[in-house]
Short mmCIF file of C-alpha atoms in Angstrom, two decimals:
data_model
loop_
_atom_site.label_atom_id
_atom_site.label_comp_id
_atom_site.label_asym_id
_atom_site.label_seq_id
_atom_site.Cartn_x
_atom_site.Cartn_y
_atom_site.Cartn_z
CA MET Z 258 78.05 100.51 113.62
CA SER Z 259 81.43 99.62 115.13
CA SER Z 260 81.75 102.65 117.44
CA GLN Z 261 80.62 100.78 120.60
CA ARG Z 262 81.97 97.53 121.92
CA SER Z 263 79.47 94.69 122.10
CA THR Z 264 78.14 93.77 125.56
CA SER Z 265 78.08 90.15 126.73
CA ALA Z 266 74.31 89.99 126.24
CA ASP Z 267 74.56 91.49 122.78
CA ARG Z 268 77.36 89.06 121.92
CA ALA Z 269 75.31 86.06 123.07
CA ALA Z 270 72.31 87.27 121.08
CA ARG Z 271 74.39 87.69 117.96
CA ALA Z 272 75.89 84.22 118.40
CA ALA Z 273 72.40 82.75 118.76
CA LEU Z 274 71.13 84.62 115.72
CA SER Z 275 74.04 83.29 113.66
CA ALA Z 276 72.90 79.76 114.56
CA VAL Z 277 69.25 80.38 113.67
CA ALA Z 278 68.99 82.90 110.83
CA GLU Z 279 70.41 82.01 107.45
CA PRO Z 280 73.38 84.13 106.34
CA GLY Z 281 72.30 87.18 104.40
CA SER Z 282 68.78 87.30 105.88
CA LEU Z 283 67.68 90.85 105.09
CA LYS Z 284 64.66 90.74 107.41
CA VAL Z 285 66.71 89.78 110.46
CA ALA Z 286 69.57 92.13 109.59
CA GLN Z 287 67.16 95.06 109.33
CA ARG Z 288 65.58 94.17 112.70
CA VAL Z 289 69.03 94.03 114.34
CA ALA Z 290 70.02 97.36 112.80
CA ASN Z 291 66.81 99.05 113.99
CA GLY Z 292 66.30 97.45 117.40
CA GLY Z 293 69.48 95.65 118.37
CA ALA Z 294 70.49 91.99 118.54
CA GLU Z 295 69.01 91.32 122.01
CA ALA Z 296 65.59 92.64 121.08
CA THR Z 297 65.64 90.67 117.83
CA TRP Z 298 66.54 87.44 119.62
CA ASN Z 299 63.84 88.04 122.24
CA ALA Z 300 61.27 88.60 119.49
CA ILE Z 301 62.16 85.21 118.02
CA ILE Z 302 62.08 83.17 121.24
CA GLN Z 303 58.93 84.92 122.46
CA GLY Z 304 57.09 84.09 119.23
CA ASP Z 305 56.54 87.60 117.86
CA ALA Z 306 54.22 86.75 114.97
CA ARG Z 307 54.63 90.21 113.43
CA PHE Z 308 58.33 89.49 112.95
CA ASP Z 309 58.47 85.69 112.65
CA ARG Z 310 55.17 85.29 110.82
CA ASP Z 311 55.50 81.62 109.90
CA GLY Z 312 57.34 80.62 113.08
CA VAL Z 313 60.34 79.16 111.26
CA LEU Z 314 62.88 81.15 113.25
CA GLY Z 315 61.15 80.26 116.50
CA ARG Z 316 61.28 76.54 115.77
CA ARG Z 317 64.95 76.78 114.81
CA ALA Z 318 65.66 78.68 118.04
CA GLU Z 319 64.37 75.89 120.30
CA GLY Z 320 67.24 74.73 122.48
CA VAL Z 321 69.68 77.33 121.14
CA ASP Z 322 71.58 79.27 123.76
CA GLY Z 323 73.96 82.00 122.63
CA ALA Z 324 76.27 81.61 125.62
CA GLY Z 325 76.46 77.88 124.95
CA VAL Z 326 77.30 78.46 121.28
CA LEU Z 327 80.13 80.79 122.35
CA SER Z 328 81.41 78.28 124.90
CA ARG Z 329 81.52 75.42 122.39
CA ALA Z 330 83.36 77.62 119.92
CA ALA Z 331 85.92 78.65 122.53
CA GLU Z 332 86.65 74.97 123.23
CA LEU Z 333 87.50 74.63 119.53
CA GLU Z 334 89.72 77.74 119.69
CA ILE Z 335 87.25 79.64 117.53
CA ARG Z 336 86.54 83.21 118.61
CA PHE Z 337 83.52 85.36 117.86
CA VAL Z 338 84.18 88.91 116.65
CA CYS Z 339 81.35 91.45 116.84
CA PRO Z 340 80.96 95.01 115.56
CA GLY Z 341 82.81 97.29 117.95
CA ASP Z 342 85.46 94.72 118.88
CA ALA Z 343 89.11 95.56 118.26
CA ASP Z 344 89.28 92.63 115.82
CA TRP Z 345 86.22 93.72 113.85
CA PRO Z 346 87.03 94.55 110.18
CA THR Z 347 85.59 98.04 109.83
CA VAL Z 348 85.53 97.65 106.03
CA LEU Z 349 82.29 95.70 106.59
CA ASP Z 350 80.64 98.76 108.12
CA THR Z 351 79.55 99.86 104.64
CA MET Z 352 77.00 97.02 104.63
CA PRO Z 353 74.43 98.43 107.11
CA ALA Z 354 74.16 101.59 105.04
CA THR Z 355 72.66 99.50 102.21
CA LEU Z 356 69.85 97.94 104.26
CA ASP Z 357 67.18 100.27 102.88
CA ALA Z 358 68.33 99.85 99.28
CA GLY Z 359 65.78 97.18 98.41
CA ALA Z 360 67.17 94.64 95.96
CA GLU Z 361 70.58 96.32 96.20
CA ALA Z 362 70.84 95.73 99.96
CA VAL Z 363 73.81 93.79 101.34
CA PRO Z 364 72.86 92.44 104.79
CA PRO Z 365 75.75 92.60 107.28
CA PRO Z 366 76.72 89.56 109.34
CA PHE Z 367 75.73 89.48 113.02
CA GLY Z 368 79.37 88.70 113.79
CA LEU Z 369 82.26 86.67 112.46
CA TRP Z 370 83.57 83.37 113.73
CA VAL Z 371 87.35 83.43 113.39
CA ARG Z 372 90.18 80.94 113.63
CA GLY Z 373 93.85 81.73 113.11
CA ARG Z 374 96.80 83.78 114.24
CA GLY Z 375 95.85 86.94 112.36
CA SER Z 376 93.15 89.52 112.92
CA PRO Z 377 90.23 90.36 110.62
CA ALA Z 378 90.83 94.00 111.55
CA GLY Z 379 94.06 93.79 109.59
CA ILE Z 380 92.11 93.28 106.37
CA GLY Z 381 92.20 96.88 105.25
CA PRO Z 382 92.16 98.89 102.03
CA GLN Z 383 95.07 96.91 100.57
CA ALA Z 384 93.12 93.68 100.23
CA VAL Z 385 91.76 92.10 97.08
CA ALA Z 386 89.59 89.05 96.46
CA VAL Z 387 90.83 86.52 93.91
CA VAL Z 388 88.07 84.07 92.99
CA GLY Z 389 87.03 81.87 90.12
CA ALA Z 390 86.00 78.48 88.84
CA ARG Z 391 86.36 75.32 90.87
CA ALA Z 392 86.91 73.32 87.68
CA ALA Z 393 89.74 75.64 86.68
CA THR Z 394 91.99 75.09 83.69
CA SER Z 395 95.77 74.87 84.03
CA TYR Z 396 95.88 78.39 82.57
CA GLY Z 397 93.54 79.72 85.26
CA VAL Z 398 95.40 78.01 88.10
CA ARG Z 399 98.72 79.43 86.96
CA VAL Z 400 97.35 82.96 86.46
CA ALA Z 401 95.64 82.93 89.88
CA ALA Z 402 98.77 81.71 91.67
CA ASP Z 403 101.05 84.20 89.89
CA LEU Z 404 98.62 87.05 90.46
CA ALA Z 405 98.31 86.32 94.18
CA ALA Z 406 102.07 85.90 94.58
CA ASP Z 407 102.74 89.23 92.90
CA LEU Z 408 100.03 90.96 94.94
CA ALA Z 409 101.63 89.62 98.12
CA THR Z 410 105.00 90.94 96.95
CA LEU Z 411 103.40 94.37 96.48
CA GLY Z 412 102.12 94.27 100.07
CA TRP Z 413 98.50 93.35 99.32
CA THR Z 414 96.38 90.81 101.18
CA VAL Z 415 94.60 88.08 99.20
CA VAL Z 416 91.11 86.94 100.27
CA SER Z 417 89.31 83.96 98.78
CA GLY Z 418 87.03 81.04 99.62
CA ALA Z 419 89.44 78.05 99.91
CA ALA Z 420 87.51 76.13 97.24
CA TYR Z 421 89.06 73.90 94.61
CA GLY Z 422 90.59 75.53 91.55
CA ILE Z 423 91.17 79.29 91.47
CA ASP Z 424 90.56 79.90 95.19
CA ALA Z 425 93.14 77.36 96.31
CA ALA Z 426 95.67 78.57 93.74
CA ALA Z 427 95.26 82.15 95.00
CA HIS Z 428 95.81 81.17 98.63
CA ARG Z 429 98.87 79.10 97.74
CA GLY Z 430 100.32 81.82 95.55
CA ALA Z 431 100.11 84.40 98.34
CA MET Z 432 101.61 82.03 100.91
CA ALA Z 433 104.44 81.12 98.55
CA MET Z 434 105.62 84.72 98.94
CA ALA Z 435 104.97 84.70 102.72
CA GLY Z 436 102.05 87.05 102.20
CA PRO Z 437 98.90 87.15 104.33
CA THR Z 438 95.84 85.41 102.95
CA HIS Z 439 92.41 84.88 104.47
CA ALA Z 440 89.69 82.34 103.70
CA VAL Z 441 85.94 82.84 104.12
CA LEU Z 442 83.95 79.62 104.46
CA ALA Z 443 80.27 78.76 104.01
CA CYS Z 444 80.16 76.41 107.01
CA GLY Z 445 81.26 76.20 110.63
CA LEU Z 446 84.99 76.47 111.18
CA ASP Z 447 85.14 73.04 112.81
CA ILE Z 448 84.40 71.61 109.37
CA ALA Z 449 87.15 71.48 106.76
CA TYR Z 450 85.40 72.15 103.48
CA PRO Z 451 86.35 70.79 101.07
CA ARG Z 452 87.76 67.97 103.18
CA ALA Z 453 90.81 67.66 100.93
CA HIS Z 454 91.75 71.23 101.88
CA ALA Z 455 92.11 70.58 105.61
CA GLU Z 456 95.88 71.08 105.43
CA LEU Z 457 95.48 74.21 103.27
CA LEU Z 458 93.07 75.71 105.81
CA GLU Z 459 95.55 75.01 108.61
CA ARG Z 460 98.25 76.83 106.65
CA ILE Z 461 95.96 79.79 106.05
CA ALA Z 462 95.10 79.96 109.76
CA GLY Z 463 98.83 79.96 110.47
CA CYS Z 464 99.49 83.13 108.47
CA GLY Z 465 96.07 84.81 108.44
CA VAL Z 466 92.55 83.89 109.46
CA VAL Z 467 89.78 81.55 108.43
CA ILE Z 468 86.39 83.25 108.76
CA SER Z 469 82.73 82.26 108.71
CA GLU Z 470 79.49 83.92 109.78
CA LEU Z 471 78.19 80.47 110.71
CA PRO Z 472 78.91 78.93 114.14
CA PRO Z 473 80.59 75.55 114.63
CA GLY Z 474 78.59 72.58 113.46
CA MET Z 475 76.82 74.35 110.58
CA LYS Z 476 77.19 72.50 107.29
CA PRO Z 477 77.72 74.08 103.86
CA MET Z 478 74.74 74.62 101.56
CA ARG Z 479 74.49 76.24 98.15
CA SER Z 480 72.66 79.30 99.48
CA ARG Z 481 75.33 79.74 102.11
CA PHE Z 482 78.05 79.87 99.46
CA ILE Z 483 76.21 82.69 97.67
CA ALA Z 484 75.78 84.58 100.96
CA ARG Z 485 79.40 83.89 101.92
CA ASN Z 486 80.55 85.67 98.78
CA ARG Z 487 79.21 89.01 100.02
CA ILE Z 488 81.67 88.77 102.93
CA ILE Z 489 84.54 88.14 100.53
CA ALA Z 490 83.49 91.15 98.46
CA GLY Z 491 82.97 93.33 101.53
CA LEU Z 492 86.36 92.59 103.08
CA THR Z 493 88.24 93.80 100.01
CA SER Z 494 88.77 96.87 97.86
CA GLY Z 495 88.08 94.87 94.72
CA THR Z 496 87.32 91.43 93.35
CA VAL Z 497 89.31 89.74 90.59
CA VAL Z 498 87.55 86.91 88.77
CA VAL Z 499 90.18 84.77 87.06
CA GLU Z 500 87.97 82.17 85.40
CA ALA Z 501 84.18 81.87 85.41
CA ALA Z 502 81.64 80.34 83.05
CA LEU Z 503 78.49 82.29 82.23
CA ARG Z 504 76.58 80.65 85.11
CA SER Z 505 79.50 80.37 87.50
CA GLY Z 506 78.82 80.87 91.19
CA ALA Z 507 82.09 82.81 91.40
CA LEU Z 508 80.39 85.69 89.61
CA SER Z 509 78.12 86.22 92.63
CA THR Z 510 81.13 87.76 94.38
CA ALA Z 511 81.33 90.27 91.54
CA HIS Z 512 77.61 91.07 91.92
CA TRP Z 513 78.06 91.71 95.65
CA ALA Z 514 81.13 93.85 94.95
CA VAL Z 515 79.10 96.07 92.61
CA LYS Z 516 76.41 96.55 95.27
CA LEU Z 517 79.08 97.58 97.76
CA GLY Z 518 80.77 99.99 95.39
CA ARG Z 519 83.91 97.86 95.12
CA GLU Z 520 85.97 97.42 91.97
CA VAL Z 521 85.31 94.38 89.78
CA MET Z 522 88.14 93.05 87.64
CA VAL Z 523 88.32 90.09 85.27
CA VAL Z 524 91.22 88.25 83.69
CA PRO Z 525 90.86 87.56 79.96
CA GLY Z 526 91.11 83.96 78.83
CA PRO Z 527 91.20 82.10 75.51
CA VAL Z 528 88.17 83.02 73.40
CA THR Z 529 87.55 79.30 72.94
CA SER Z 530 87.35 78.61 76.69
CA GLN Z 531 83.88 78.39 78.24
CA GLN Z 532 85.58 78.83 81.62
CA SER Z 533 86.38 82.41 80.67
CA ALA Z 534 83.06 83.25 78.99
CA GLY Z 535 81.65 84.82 82.15
CA CYS Z 536 84.73 87.03 82.55
CA HIS Z 537 84.47 88.22 78.96
CA GLU Z 538 80.75 88.94 79.34
CA TRP Z 539 81.39 91.06 82.43
CA ALA Z 540 84.10 93.01 80.62
CA ARG Z 541 81.86 93.56 77.60
CA ASN Z 542 78.52 94.35 79.22
CA LYS Z 543 78.88 94.99 82.96
CA GLY Z 544 81.74 97.42 83.31
CA ALA Z 545 84.38 95.09 84.74
CA THR Z 546 87.98 96.20 84.33
CA LEU Z 547 90.20 93.90 82.30
CA VAL Z 548 93.43 93.07 84.17
CA THR Z 549 96.41 90.94 83.22
CA ASP Z 550 98.81 91.32 86.15
CA ALA Z 551 99.11 92.45 89.75
CA ALA Z 552 100.15 96.00 88.84
CA GLU Z 553 96.92 96.46 86.90
CA VAL Z 554 94.90 95.07 89.82
CA VAL Z 555 96.53 97.53 92.21
CA ASP Z 556 95.94 100.33 89.71
CA ALA Z 557 92.22 99.50 89.56
CA ALA Z 558 91.56 98.70 93.24
CA GLY Z 559 94.15 100.93 94.91
CA ARG Z 560 94.13 104.53 96.08
CA LEU Z 561 93.52 107.09 93.38
CA GLY Z 562 96.77 108.69 92.29
CA VAL Z 563 98.88 106.62 94.70
CA ASP Z 564 98.72 103.11 93.32
CA ALA Z 565 98.39 104.10 89.67
CA VAL Z 566 100.68 102.41 87.18
CA SER Z 567 102.02 103.83 83.98
CA ALA Z 568 100.15 102.96 80.82
CA PRO Z 569 101.81 100.00 79.07
CA VAL Z 570 103.88 100.90 76.05
CA GLY Z 571 105.49 98.81 73.37
CA GLU Z 572 109.20 98.21 73.17
CA ASN Z 573 111.42 100.99 71.84
CA ARG Z 574 112.50 100.48 68.24
CA PRO Z 575 115.72 101.83 66.65
CA LEU Z 576 113.81 104.18 64.34
CA ASP Z 577 111.81 105.76 67.18
CA ARG Z 578 114.52 108.31 68.01
CA PHE Z 579 114.60 109.81 64.51
CA ARG Z 580 112.38 112.54 63.07
CA PRO Z 581 109.43 111.44 60.88
CA GLU Z 582 111.12 112.75 57.70
CA GLU Z 583 114.31 110.83 58.49
CA ARG Z 584 112.29 107.67 59.11
CA ASP Z 585 110.56 108.29 55.78
CA VAL Z 586 113.92 108.32 54.00
CA TYR Z 587 114.78 104.99 55.61
CA GLU Z 588 111.42 103.42 54.72
CA ARG Z 589 111.89 104.35 51.05
CA MET Z 590 115.21 102.49 50.81
CA PRO Z 591 115.14 99.07 49.10
CA ALA Z 592 115.15 96.22 51.57
CA TYR Z 593 118.19 94.38 50.20
CA ALA Z 594 119.80 96.46 47.42
CA PRO Z 595 121.92 99.64 47.68
CA VAL Z 596 120.52 102.96 46.50
CA THR Z 597 122.20 106.26 45.67
CA VAL Z 598 121.45 109.60 47.29
CA SER Z 599 120.12 111.02 44.02
CA GLU Z 600 117.81 108.03 43.52
CA LEU Z 601 116.42 108.43 47.02
CA ALA Z 602 115.95 112.15 46.53
CA GLU Z 603 114.05 111.55 43.29
CA CYS Z 604 111.67 108.93 44.74
CA SER Z 605 111.09 110.74 48.05
CA GLY Z 606 110.81 114.33 46.87
CA TYR Z 607 113.34 115.48 49.48
CA SER Z 608 116.40 117.52 48.48
CA VAL Z 609 119.73 115.80 47.92
CA PRO Z 610 121.38 117.57 50.89
CA PHE Z 611 118.52 116.54 53.20
CA VAL Z 612 118.64 112.91 52.04
CA GLU Z 613 122.42 112.77 52.52
CA ALA Z 614 122.19 114.33 55.99
CA SER Z 615 119.42 111.90 56.96
CA LEU Z 616 121.43 108.90 55.77
CA ARG Z 617 124.42 109.97 57.84
CA LYS Z 618 122.22 110.29 60.94
CA LEU Z 619 120.73 106.87 60.25
CA ALA Z 620 124.24 105.49 59.81
CA GLY Z 621 125.17 106.91 63.20
CA GLY Z 622 122.34 104.87 64.65
CA GLY Z 623 123.57 101.72 62.97
CA LEU Z 624 120.60 101.46 60.63
CA VAL Z 625 122.32 102.07 57.25
CA ALA Z 626 125.83 101.83 55.84
CA GLU Z 627 127.57 103.49 52.90
CA HIS Z 628 129.01 101.26 50.14
CA ASP Z 629 130.83 101.91 46.86
CA ASP Z 630 127.57 101.66 44.92
CA GLY Z 631 125.35 103.59 47.34
CA TRP Z 632 123.64 103.23 50.69
CA ALA Z 633 122.05 100.07 52.07
CA ARG Z 634 120.07 99.06 55.14
CA VAL Z 635 121.92 97.20 57.88
CA PRO Z 636 120.05 93.98 58.84
CA LEU Z 637 118.49 94.45 62.29
CA ALA Z 638 118.98 91.83 65.00
CA VAL Z 639 115.80 89.84 65.65
#
């Protein structure tokens, strides 16, 4: 899909389509994939009833001019990136291959409107989405920020939606470590949404990019947030959901990630928290990977055999370096009173020489000490 650079006519048609067709429109995406953007736009403005049966697209297209849309965006320092451009994120090229998958299809965007110093093309395999509840708990906000900061330290890019709660915490966590982070919006890039995040969006544009498939002037709607989430999932190797209730919109990103063959990860929360109920349900019934830190995220979403982390192990204990029989001798000693070698031999079934040799090894490790009336455990430091 991205092997040929877009022509000016194709670019104008794609810009016009982004202003007329709702994001994620499978019908229009399939027509573009089969016949091209110019032919699709011409079918709309010429009133092709076989394609635009109810005429909705045609009515929306009245007065829309792709070149004019591009010109207005350029005045706002917003650029339009199309498949084939140097700035096009090729990770999205997996979307067109799903167009014939029926309910599992993930319609590709016609192009991406971009603002910022970075390049969408730089969003490569080492990128992960960190998303979650808007009404996040203090636990969720802290986990999201720490997770994003640690991912940035490991050289990973954090992608999210700049919403309240988990999204904002993830962006801020990545920027705190001077890491790249990118935001995908469900409205035109001339609109700061939410309005309180205008400064945050400026900071993101300063170190990465702010992206939308909607041209300037388009307002956010609920359906556009759901469609937006497929872009977040598509730009990344995996999606981490930090907090999400059972009906949380954040889980739509996980659904898109599954359709695209991306990794889905969830962070466990308190069992009493409804804000984590959706995460727990995905871990229990939908195959999501449970993660607790950045290393585990990289292990799940990274390159097989390259980004793997060692399995977590418990702390080493003083007894671990002794043989099982020697540990058995120690375990049979009274907790607070001394015991003789012969008494230990009698209760353990081991020979007297073996018990005495074991006690001397244990003494060398600082676990027991010899007294006038026998051997006793040495209190371990807590």
